[in-house]
CSV table of C-alpha atoms and ligand atoms in Angstrom, one decimal:
chain,number,residue,atom,x,y,z
A,1,MET,CA,-59.7,50.2,44.8
A,2,THR,CA,-57.2,53.1,44.5
A,3,SER,CA,-56.1,53.5,41.0
A,4,LEU,CA,-52.5,54.1,40.1
A,5,ALA,CA,-53.3,55.1,36.5
A,6,GLY,CA,-50.8,57.7,35.2
A,7,LYS,CA,-48.2,56.7,37.8
A,8,THR,CA,-44.9,55.1,36.9
A,9,VAL,CA,-43.1,52.8,39.4
A,10,LEU,CA,-39.5,51.9,38.8
A,11,LEU,CA,-38.9,48.5,40.4
A,12,ILE,CA,-35.4,47.5,41.2
A,13,ILE,CA,-35.0,43.8,41.9
A,14,GLY,CA,-32.1,42.7,44.0
A,15,GLY,CA,-30.6,39.2,44.0
A,16,GLY,CA,-32.3,37.2,46.7
A,17,ILE,CA,-34.6,34.3,47.0
A,18,ALA,CA,-37.5,36.7,47.6
A,19,ALA,CA,-37.0,38.1,44.1
A,20,TYR,CA,-39.7,35.6,43.0
A,21,LYS,CA,-42.3,37.7,44.9
A,22,ALA,CA,-41.5,40.6,42.5
A,23,HIS,CA,-43.8,38.9,39.9
A,24,GLU,CA,-46.8,39.2,42.2
A,25,LEU,CA,-45.9,42.8,43.0
A,26,VAL,CA,-45.7,43.7,39.3
A,27,ARG,CA,-49.0,42.0,38.7
A,28,LEU,CA,-50.7,43.9,41.6
A,29,LEU,CA,-49.3,47.2,40.3
A,30,LYS,CA,-50.5,46.5,36.8
A,31,THR,CA,-54.0,45.7,38.1
A,32,ARG,CA,-54.0,49.1,39.6
A,33,GLY,CA,-53.1,50.7,36.3
A,34,ALA,CA,-49.5,51.7,37.1
A,35,ARG,CA,-46.8,51.6,34.5
A,36,VAL,CA,-44.0,49.4,35.9
A,37,ARG,CA,-40.4,49.6,34.6
A,38,ILE,CA,-37.9,47.1,35.9
A,39,ILE,CA,-34.2,46.9,36.6
A,40,LEU,CA,-32.6,43.6,37.5
A,41,THR,CA,-29.3,43.4,39.3
A,42,ARG,CA,-26.9,40.8,37.9
A,43,ALA,CA,-27.5,38.7,41.0
A,44,ALA,CA,-31.3,39.0,40.6
A,45,GLU,CA,-31.0,37.4,37.1
A,46,GLU,CA,-30.0,34.2,38.9
A,47,PHE,CA,-33.4,34.1,40.6
A,48,VAL,CA,-35.9,35.6,38.0
A,49,THR,CA,-35.8,36.1,34.3
A,50,PRO,CA,-36.2,39.3,32.3
A,51,LEU,CA,-38.5,37.4,30.0
A,52,SER,CA,-41.1,36.6,32.7
A,53,LEU,CA,-41.0,40.1,34.1
A,54,SER,CA,-41.2,41.7,30.7
A,55,SER,CA,-44.3,39.6,29.9
A,56,LEU,CA,-45.9,40.7,33.2
A,57,SER,CA,-45.0,44.4,32.9
A,58,GLY,CA,-45.4,44.7,29.1
A,59,GLU,CA,-42.1,46.7,29.1
A,60,LYS,CA,-38.5,46.1,28.3
A,61,VAL,CA,-36.6,45.0,31.4
A,62,TYR,CA,-33.3,46.6,32.0
A,63,THR,CA,-30.5,44.3,33.3
A,64,ALA,CA,-26.9,44.5,34.3
A,65,LEU,CA,-26.1,43.2,30.8
A,66,PHE,CA,-27.0,46.7,29.6
A,67,SER,CA,-23.8,47.9,31.2
A,68,LEU,CA,-23.0,51.5,31.8
A,69,THR,CA,-21.1,51.6,28.5
A,70,ASP,CA,-24.0,50.9,26.2
A,71,GLU,CA,-27.2,52.8,25.4
A,72,VAL,CA,-28.5,52.8,28.9
A,73,GLU,CA,-25.5,54.9,29.9
A,74,MET,CA,-27.4,57.9,28.8
A,75,GLY,CA,-30.7,56.5,29.9
A,76,HIS,CA,-30.3,55.7,33.6
A,77,ILE,CA,-30.8,59.3,34.7
A,78,GLN,CA,-33.9,59.5,32.5
A,79,LEU,CA,-35.1,56.2,33.8
A,80,SER,CA,-35.0,57.3,37.4
A,81,ARG,CA,-36.4,60.8,36.7
A,82,ALA,CA,-39.3,59.5,34.7
A,83,ALA,CA,-40.6,57.4,37.6
A,84,ASP,CA,-42.9,58.7,40.3
A,85,LEU,CA,-41.5,56.3,42.8
A,86,LEU,CA,-38.5,53.9,43.0
A,87,VAL,CA,-39.2,50.6,44.8
A,88,VAL,CA,-36.3,48.3,45.7
A,89,ALA,CA,-37.7,44.8,46.3
A,90,PRO,CA,-36.0,42.7,47.5
A,91,ALA,CA,-33.5,45.1,49.0
A,92,THR,CA,-30.6,42.8,49.7
A,93,ALA,CA,-27.9,43.6,52.4
A,94,ASP,CA,-25.5,44.3,49.5
A,95,LEU,CA,-27.8,46.6,47.7
A,96,MET,CA,-28.7,48.5,50.9
A,97,ALA,CA,-25.0,48.9,51.7
A,98,LYS,CA,-24.5,50.4,48.2
A,99,MET,CA,-27.4,52.8,48.7
A,100,ALA,CA,-26.3,53.9,52.1
A,101,ASN,CA,-22.8,54.6,50.9
A,102,GLY,CA,-23.6,56.1,47.6
A,103,LEU,CA,-21.9,53.4,45.5
A,104,ALA,CA,-22.7,53.4,41.8
A,105,ASP,CA,-21.1,50.5,40.1
A,106,ASP,CA,-24.0,49.0,38.1
A,107,LEU,CA,-27.3,50.1,36.6
A,108,ALA,CA,-29.4,49.6,39.7
A,109,SER,CA,-27.1,51.4,42.1
A,110,THR,CA,-26.3,54.2,39.6
A,111,THR,CA,-30.1,54.8,39.1
A,112,LEU,CA,-30.7,54.9,42.8
A,113,LEU,CA,-27.9,57.5,43.3
A,114,ALA,CA,-29.1,59.6,40.3
A,115,THR,CA,-32.7,59.8,41.3
A,116,ASP,CA,-34.5,62.8,42.8
A,117,LYS,CA,-37.6,60.7,43.6
A,118,ARG,CA,-38.7,59.0,46.8
A,119,ILE,CA,-37.5,55.5,47.4
A,120,LEU,CA,-39.3,52.6,49.1
A,121,ALA,CA,-37.2,49.6,50.0
A,122,ALA,CA,-38.3,46.1,51.1
A,123,PRO,CA,-35.3,44.5,52.8
A,124,ALA,CA,-34.9,40.7,52.6
A,125,MET,CA,-32.0,38.8,53.9
A,126,ASN,CA,-30.8,36.2,56.4
A,127,VAL,CA,-31.6,37.1,59.9
A,128,ARG,CA,-28.0,37.3,61.0
A,129,MET,CA,-27.2,39.6,58.1
A,130,TRP,CA,-30.2,41.8,59.0
A,131,ARG,CA,-29.0,42.0,62.7
A,132,HIS,CA,-25.4,42.7,61.8
A,133,PRO,CA,-24.3,46.1,63.1
A,134,ALA,CA,-23.1,47.0,59.5
A,135,THR,CA,-26.6,46.4,58.1
A,136,GLN,CA,-28.3,48.2,61.0
A,137,ARG,CA,-26.0,51.2,60.5
A,138,ASN,CA,-27.0,51.2,56.8
A,139,VAL,CA,-30.7,51.0,57.8
A,140,GLU,CA,-30.2,54.1,60.0
A,141,THR,CA,-28.4,56.0,57.2
A,142,LEU,CA,-31.1,55.1,54.7
A,143,LYS,CA,-33.9,56.2,57.0
A,144,ARG,CA,-32.0,59.5,57.6
A,145,ASP,CA,-31.7,59.9,53.9
A,146,GLY,CA,-35.5,59.7,53.6
A,147,VAL,CA,-35.7,56.1,52.2
A,148,VAL,CA,-38.9,54.4,53.5
A,149,LEU,CA,-38.6,50.8,54.6
A,150,VAL,CA,-41.3,48.2,54.6
A,151,GLY,CA,-40.5,45.0,56.6
A,152,PRO,CA,-38.6,42.8,57.0
A,153,ALA,CA,-41.2,40.4,58.6
A,154,ASP,CA,-40.5,37.7,61.1
A,155,GLY,CA,-40.8,34.2,59.9
A,156,GLU,CA,-39.1,31.0,58.7
A,157,MET,CA,-36.6,31.8,56.0
A,158,ALA,CA,-35.4,29.9,53.0
A,159,CYS,CA,-32.1,29.2,54.8
A,160,GLY,CA,-34.0,27.4,57.6
A,161,GLU,CA,-33.5,30.0,60.3
A,162,PHE,CA,-36.2,32.0,62.0
A,163,GLY,CA,-36.4,35.7,62.7
A,164,PRO,CA,-36.6,39.1,61.0
A,165,GLY,CA,-35.4,39.0,57.4
A,166,ARG,CA,-38.4,37.8,55.2
A,167,MET,CA,-39.4,40.3,52.6
A,168,ALA,CA,-42.8,42.0,53.2
A,169,GLU,CA,-45.6,40.5,51.2
A,170,PRO,CA,-46.4,42.1,47.8
A,171,GLY,CA,-49.8,43.3,49.1
A,172,GLU,CA,-48.1,45.2,52.0
A,173,ILE,CA,-45.5,46.7,49.6
A,174,LEU,CA,-48.4,47.7,47.3
A,175,ASP,CA,-50.1,49.5,50.3
A,176,HIS,CA,-47.0,51.5,51.0
A,177,ILE,CA,-46.6,52.4,47.3
A,178,ILE,CA,-50.2,53.6,47.2
A,179,THR,CA,-49.6,55.7,50.3
A,180,MET,CA,-46.4,57.2,49.0
A,181,LEU,CA,-48.0,58.1,45.6
A,182,GLN,CA,-51.0,59.8,47.2
A,183,PRO,CA,-50.8,63.6,47.3
A,184,ARG,CA,-49.3,64.5,50.7
A,185,ALA,CA,-51.6,65.7,53.4
A,186,GLN,CA,-51.6,69.5,53.6
A,187,PRO,CA,-52.1,70.3,57.3
A,188,LEU,CA,-51.0,73.9,56.8
A,189,ALA,CA,-53.6,74.7,54.1
A,190,GLY,CA,-55.1,78.1,55.0
A,191,ARG,CA,-52.2,78.9,57.3
A,192,LYS,CA,-49.7,81.6,56.7
A,193,VAL,CA,-46.0,81.1,57.3
A,194,VAL,CA,-43.4,83.9,57.2
A,195,ILE,CA,-39.7,83.0,57.0
A,196,THR,CA,-36.6,85.2,57.0
A,197,ALA,CA,-33.5,83.9,55.4
A,198,GLY,CA,-30.0,84.7,54.2
A,199,PRO,CA,-27.7,87.5,55.4
A,200,THR,CA,-28.5,91.2,55.5
A,201,ARG,CA,-26.3,93.7,53.7
A,202,GLU,CA,-25.6,96.9,55.6
A,203,PRO,CA,-24.2,99.6,53.3
A,204,ILE,CA,-21.1,101.6,54.1
A,205,ASP,CA,-21.4,103.8,50.9
A,206,PRO,CA,-23.0,103.2,47.5
A,207,VAL,CA,-20.6,100.4,46.6
A,208,ARG,CA,-19.5,98.8,49.9
A,209,TYR,CA,-21.3,96.9,52.6
A,210,ILE,CA,-21.0,94.8,55.7
A,211,SER,CA,-22.5,91.3,55.6
A,212,ASN,CA,-21.9,87.6,56.6
A,213,HIS,CA,-21.5,84.2,55.1
A,214,SER,CA,-25.1,83.0,55.5
A,215,SER,CA,-26.0,80.9,52.4
A,216,GLY,CA,-29.8,81.0,53.1
A,217,LYS,CA,-30.0,77.2,52.5
A,218,GLN,CA,-31.8,76.3,55.7
A,219,GLY,CA,-34.4,79.0,55.4
A,220,TYR,CA,-35.1,78.1,51.8
A,221,ALA,CA,-35.4,74.4,52.8
A,222,ILE,CA,-38.0,75.4,55.4
A,223,ALA,CA,-39.9,77.4,52.9
A,224,ARG,CA,-40.0,74.4,50.5
A,225,ALA,CA,-41.3,72.2,53.4
A,226,ALA,CA,-44.0,74.8,54.3
A,227,VAL,CA,-45.2,74.9,50.7
A,228,GLU,CA,-45.3,71.1,50.6
A,229,LEU,CA,-47.6,71.2,53.7
A,230,GLY,CA,-49.9,73.6,52.0
A,231,ALA,CA,-49.0,76.9,53.7
A,232,GLU,CA,-49.2,80.3,52.2
A,233,THR,CA,-45.4,80.8,52.4
A,234,VAL,CA,-43.7,84.2,52.4
A,235,LEU,CA,-39.9,84.1,52.2
A,236,ILE,CA,-38.2,87.4,53.2
A,237,SER,CA,-34.7,86.9,52.0
A,238,GLY,CA,-31.4,88.8,52.0
A,239,PRO,CA,-29.2,88.4,49.0
A,240,VAL,CA,-28.3,84.8,48.3
A,241,SER,CA,-27.6,82.8,45.2
A,242,LEU,CA,-30.4,80.2,45.5
A,243,ALA,CA,-33.3,79.5,43.2
A,244,ILE,CA,-36.7,80.7,44.5
A,245,PRO,CA,-38.5,77.6,45.7
A,246,PRO,CA,-41.7,77.0,43.6
A,247,GLY,CA,-44.9,78.2,45.3
A,248,VAL,CA,-43.3,80.7,47.7
A,249,GLN,CA,-44.0,84.4,47.7
A,250,MET,CA,-40.5,85.9,47.6
A,251,MET,CA,-39.7,89.3,49.1
A,252,PRO,CA,-36.1,90.2,48.5
A,253,VAL,CA,-34.6,92.7,51.0
A,254,GLU,CA,-31.1,94.0,51.7
A,255,THR,CA,-30.8,95.6,55.1
A,256,ALA,CA,-32.1,94.6,58.5
A,257,GLN,CA,-34.3,97.6,58.5
A,258,ASP,CA,-35.9,96.5,55.2
A,259,MET,CA,-36.3,93.0,56.6
A,260,LEU,CA,-38.1,94.2,59.7
A,261,THR,CA,-40.4,96.5,57.6
A,262,ALA,CA,-41.2,93.5,55.3
A,263,CYS,CA,-41.9,91.2,58.3
A,264,LYS,CA,-44.3,93.7,59.9
A,265,GLY,CA,-46.0,94.2,56.6
A,266,GLU,CA,-46.7,90.4,56.5
A,267,MET,CA,-48.4,90.2,59.9
A,268,PRO,CA,-50.7,88.7,60.9
A,269,ALA,CA,-49.3,85.2,60.3
A,270,ASP,CA,-49.8,81.9,62.0
A,271,ILE,CA,-46.1,81.0,62.1
A,272,ALA,CA,-43.0,83.1,61.8
A,273,ILE,CA,-39.6,81.5,61.5
A,274,PHE,CA,-36.4,83.6,61.7
A,275,THR,CA,-33.5,81.9,60.0
A,276,ALA,CA,-31.8,85.0,58.7
A,277,ALA,CA,-28.3,85.9,59.9
A,278,VAL,CA,-29.2,89.5,60.5
A,279,ALA,CA,-26.3,91.9,60.8
A,280,ASP,CA,-26.2,93.0,64.4
A,281,TRP,CA,-24.9,96.5,63.4
A,282,ARG,CA,-25.3,98.9,60.6
A,283,VAL,CA,-23.2,101.8,59.6
A,284,ALA,CA,-24.5,105.0,61.2
A,285,GLY,CA,-24.5,107.7,58.6
A,286,VAL,CA,-24.0,105.8,55.3
A,287,ALA,CA,-21.8,107.9,52.9
A,288,VAL,CA,-23.8,109.3,50.0
A,289,ASP,CA,-20.8,109.2,47.7
A,290,LYS,CA,-18.2,106.5,47.4
A,291,LEU,CA,-15.5,106.9,50.1
A,292,LYS,CA,-12.2,107.8,48.5
A,293,LYS,CA,-8.8,106.5,49.5
A,294,SER,CA,-7.4,109.9,48.7
A,295,ALA,CA,-8.9,111.2,51.9
A,296,GLY,CA,-5.7,110.0,53.6
A,297,LYS,CA,-6.4,107.7,56.5
A,298,PRO,CA,-8.9,104.8,56.5
A,299,PRO,CA,-12.5,106.0,57.3
A,300,ALA,CA,-13.7,105.3,60.9
A,301,LEU,CA,-16.9,103.5,60.7
A,302,SER,CA,-19.4,104.2,63.4
A,303,LEU,CA,-21.9,101.4,64.0
A,304,ALA,CA,-25.4,101.5,65.3
A,305,GLU,CA,-27.3,98.5,66.6
A,306,ASN,CA,-29.9,97.0,64.2
A,307,PRO,CA,-33.4,96.2,65.5
A,308,ASP,CA,-33.9,92.7,66.6
A,309,ILE,CA,-36.5,91.5,64.1
A,310,LEU,CA,-37.4,88.2,65.9
A,311,ALA,CA,-37.8,90.0,69.3
A,312,THR,CA,-39.9,92.8,67.7
A,313,ILE,CA,-42.3,90.3,66.0
A,314,ALA,CA,-42.4,88.0,69.0
A,315,ARG,CA,-43.4,90.8,71.3
A,316,GLY,CA,-45.5,92.7,68.8
A,317,SER,CA,-49.2,92.6,68.1
A,318,PRO,CA,-50.7,90.7,66.4
A,319,ARG,CA,-48.2,88.0,67.4
A,320,PRO,CA,-47.9,84.9,65.3
A,321,GLU,CA,-49.2,81.8,67.0
A,322,ILE,CA,-45.8,80.2,66.9
A,323,VAL,CA,-42.5,82.1,66.7
A,324,VAL,CA,-39.3,80.2,65.9
A,325,GLY,CA,-35.8,81.5,66.1
A,326,PHE,CA,-32.4,80.1,65.2
A,327,ALA,CA,-29.3,80.4,67.3
A,328,ALA,CA,-26.0,80.3,65.6
A,329,GLU,CA,-23.5,79.6,68.3
A,330,THR,CA,-19.8,78.7,68.4
A,331,GLU,CA,-19.7,77.8,72.1
A,332,ARG,CA,-22.1,76.8,74.9
A,333,VAL,CA,-24.6,76.0,72.1
A,334,THR,CA,-27.6,74.9,74.1
A,335,GLU,CA,-27.0,77.2,77.1
A,336,ASN,CA,-26.8,80.3,74.9
A,337,ALA,CA,-29.8,79.2,72.9
A,338,MET,CA,-31.9,78.7,76.1
A,339,GLU,CA,-31.1,82.2,77.1
A,340,LYS,CA,-32.0,83.5,73.7
A,341,LEU,CA,-35.4,81.7,73.9
A,342,LYS,CA,-36.3,83.7,77.0
A,343,LYS,CA,-34.7,87.0,76.0
A,344,LYS,CA,-36.3,87.1,72.6
A,345,GLY,CA,-39.7,85.7,73.6
A,346,CYS,CA,-40.0,82.9,71.1
A,347,ASP,CA,-41.6,79.5,71.4
A,348,LEU,CA,-38.9,77.4,69.9
A,349,ILE,CA,-35.2,77.9,69.1
A,350,LEU,CA,-33.2,75.7,66.7
A,351,ALA,CA,-29.7,75.9,67.9
A,352,ASN,CA,-26.7,75.0,65.7
A,353,ASP,CA,-23.0,74.9,66.0
A,354,VAL,CA,-21.5,77.2,63.4
A,355,SER,CA,-17.9,77.0,64.8
A,356,ALA,CA,-15.2,76.7,62.2
A,357,GLY,CA,-15.1,73.1,60.9
A,358,SER,CA,-18.8,72.4,61.6
A,359,GLY,CA,-19.5,72.9,57.9
A,360,VAL,CA,-23.0,74.4,58.7
A,361,PHE,CA,-22.5,77.8,57.0
A,362,GLY,CA,-22.9,77.1,53.3
A,363,GLY,CA,-23.1,73.3,53.7
A,364,ASP,CA,-26.0,71.1,52.9
A,365,ARG,CA,-26.3,69.4,56.3
A,366,ASN,CA,-27.2,70.6,59.7
A,367,LYS,CA,-27.2,69.3,63.3
A,368,VAL,CA,-29.6,71.1,65.4
A,369,HIS,CA,-31.0,71.1,68.9
A,370,LEU,CA,-34.7,72.0,69.3
A,371,ILE,CA,-35.2,74.0,72.4
A,372,SER,CA,-38.5,75.0,74.0
A,373,ALA,CA,-39.6,75.9,77.5
A,374,SER,CA,-40.2,72.1,78.0
A,375,GLY,CA,-36.7,71.0,77.2
A,376,ILE,CA,-34.1,70.2,74.6
A,377,GLU,CA,-34.3,67.7,71.8
A,378,ASN,CA,-31.0,66.7,70.0
A,379,TRP,CA,-31.7,65.9,66.4
A,380,PRO,CA,-29.2,63.8,64.5
A,381,GLU,CA,-27.2,65.3,61.7
A,382,MET,CA,-29.3,65.5,58.6
A,383,ASP,CA,-29.9,67.3,55.3
A,384,LYS,CA,-31.1,70.8,55.6
A,385,ASP,CA,-34.2,69.7,53.6
A,386,GLU,CA,-34.9,67.1,56.2
A,387,VAL,CA,-34.5,69.6,59.0
A,388,GLY,CA,-37.0,71.8,57.2
A,389,ARG,CA,-39.5,69.0,56.8
A,390,ARG,CA,-39.3,67.8,60.4
A,391,LEU,CA,-39.6,71.3,61.7
A,392,MET,CA,-42.6,72.1,59.6
A,393,GLU,CA,-44.3,68.9,60.5
A,394,ARG,CA,-43.7,69.6,64.1
A,395,LEU,CA,-45.1,73.1,63.8
A,396,ALA,CA,-48.2,71.8,61.9
A,397,HIS,CA,-48.8,69.5,64.8
A,398,MET,CA,-48.5,72.3,67.4
A,399,LEU,CA,-51.1,74.3,65.5
A,400,ALA,CA,-53.5,71.4,64.9
A,401,PRO,CA,-55.2,71.1,68.3
A,402,GLN,CA,-56.2,74.8,68.3
A,403,GLN,CA,-57.5,74.3,64.8
A,404,ARG,CA,-59.7,71.4,65.9
A,405,ALA,CA,-60.9,73.4,68.9
A,406,ALA,CA,-62.0,76.2,66.7
A,407,GLU,CA,-64.0,73.9,64.4
B,501,CTP,N1,-32.3,87.8,64.8
B,501,CTP,C1,-33.2,88.8,64.3
B,501,CTP,N2,-32.8,90.1,64.2
B,501,CTP,C2,-31.5,90.5,64.7
B,501,CTP,C3,-30.6,89.5,65.2
B,501,CTP,C4,-31.1,88.2,65.2
B,501,CTP,O1,-34.3,88.5,63.9
B,501,CTP,N3,-31.2,91.7,64.6
B,501,CTP,C5,-32.8,86.5,64.9
B,501,CTP,C6,-32.1,85.5,64.0
B,501,CTP,O2,-32.8,85.4,62.7
B,501,CTP,C7,-32.2,84.2,64.8
B,501,CTP,C8,-32.1,84.7,66.2
B,501,CTP,O3,-32.5,86.0,66.2
B,501,CTP,O4,-33.4,83.6,64.6
B,501,CTP,C9,-30.8,84.6,66.9
B,501,CTP,O5,-29.7,85.1,66.1
B,501,CTP,P1,-28.2,85.1,66.5
B,501,CTP,O6,-27.4,85.8,65.5
B,501,CTP,O7,-27.8,83.7,67.0
B,501,CTP,O8,-28.4,85.9,67.8
B,501,CTP,P2,-28.1,87.4,68.2
B,501,CTP,O9,-29.3,88.0,68.8
B,501,CTP,O10,-27.5,88.1,67.0
B,501,CTP,O11,-27.1,87.2,69.4
B,501,CTP,P3,-25.5,87.1,69.3
B,501,CTP,O12,-25.0,87.5,68.0
B,501,CTP,O13,-25.0,88.0,70.4
B,501,CTP,O14,-25.2,85.6,69.7
């Protein structure tokens, strides 16, 4: 029997007839040694009582009566952060709509919005409510946001109708909780991943430079995902204002030349991912002293082409097993990216639209197309973190068969 000792589950109970099953869930969690803290929505209090849940959990139960103006006002952030996992059971149509849209008008929804922890939701509602396009839209949004759903199951419902809408049984919810609380599999343990990120800075003179608007966010998100999957992760980054992700080996660089030297120095690697927005040109003959206005006319800058770091590594030796490029395009996005895949000799290209208004440069979300020799996959718009996770999981998969063959 897997122990959950040392783990804290924050159980948020929505107002539905299935709320009575929360008692059994609390009991099961306590049997495994978990600490269970509970929030009841106002509607949930019509179905279950704080007293019964507090006797089962051995903890104070938080209710909507503790409104956002009393002591819990300060506590809701702490409540969500102190948990290892948030479980919403039953997740009613209303509560899911609030979660999907980021509403925060009571303790339960505020806590769900404030959390930085994973969320498991067990939907329960009338079959027509479940099938309604609005609910299905919310389900899609929640999945995209990383919320894990368990159920609903098919069956006869309290309202007498039959179909999907019954909350998953407490035992099944417990199984999901146990899985989500297990340390994640580390398929990239023993593998080395090198990632370039951010802009490069090409000096004009000791105080001026040419650069671009790259925020580095996508590359840093990929680095975080690589660490999560157990890879030895080297992040070769141009100047950005982002925190260094825990667990990465950071190599700060400025120019494209520096970035190339750093990349070569990190070979051999199993995977190399090039997210950096490398300046295509550098200034030929950087001025040793600051250029003065007094010289009369503006200086003429003569530019030289920078080395293509991705192409150099993809065609170099030893070549990483998988080489991934990005293609920032403002027009003919997939066509241009397909050409880049061939021209640069990489295995995968993630193409994204960086045209004005796309919000990709500097934003937190990204919409990418994954391009390989075998075709194009259009990924839905998602968080840059989620793009990072999906990409690294895909790459781990691509490496896995070779690993097995070698064993
Ligand atoms: N790249 C690189 N070194 C360069 C230029 C680009 O490693 N000197 C990499 C980027 O990190 C990215 C991919 O090549 O993974 C494509 O970058 P992009 O700027 O879209 O392409 P360019 O080759 O610069 O082509 P263009 O600007 O003409 O579209």
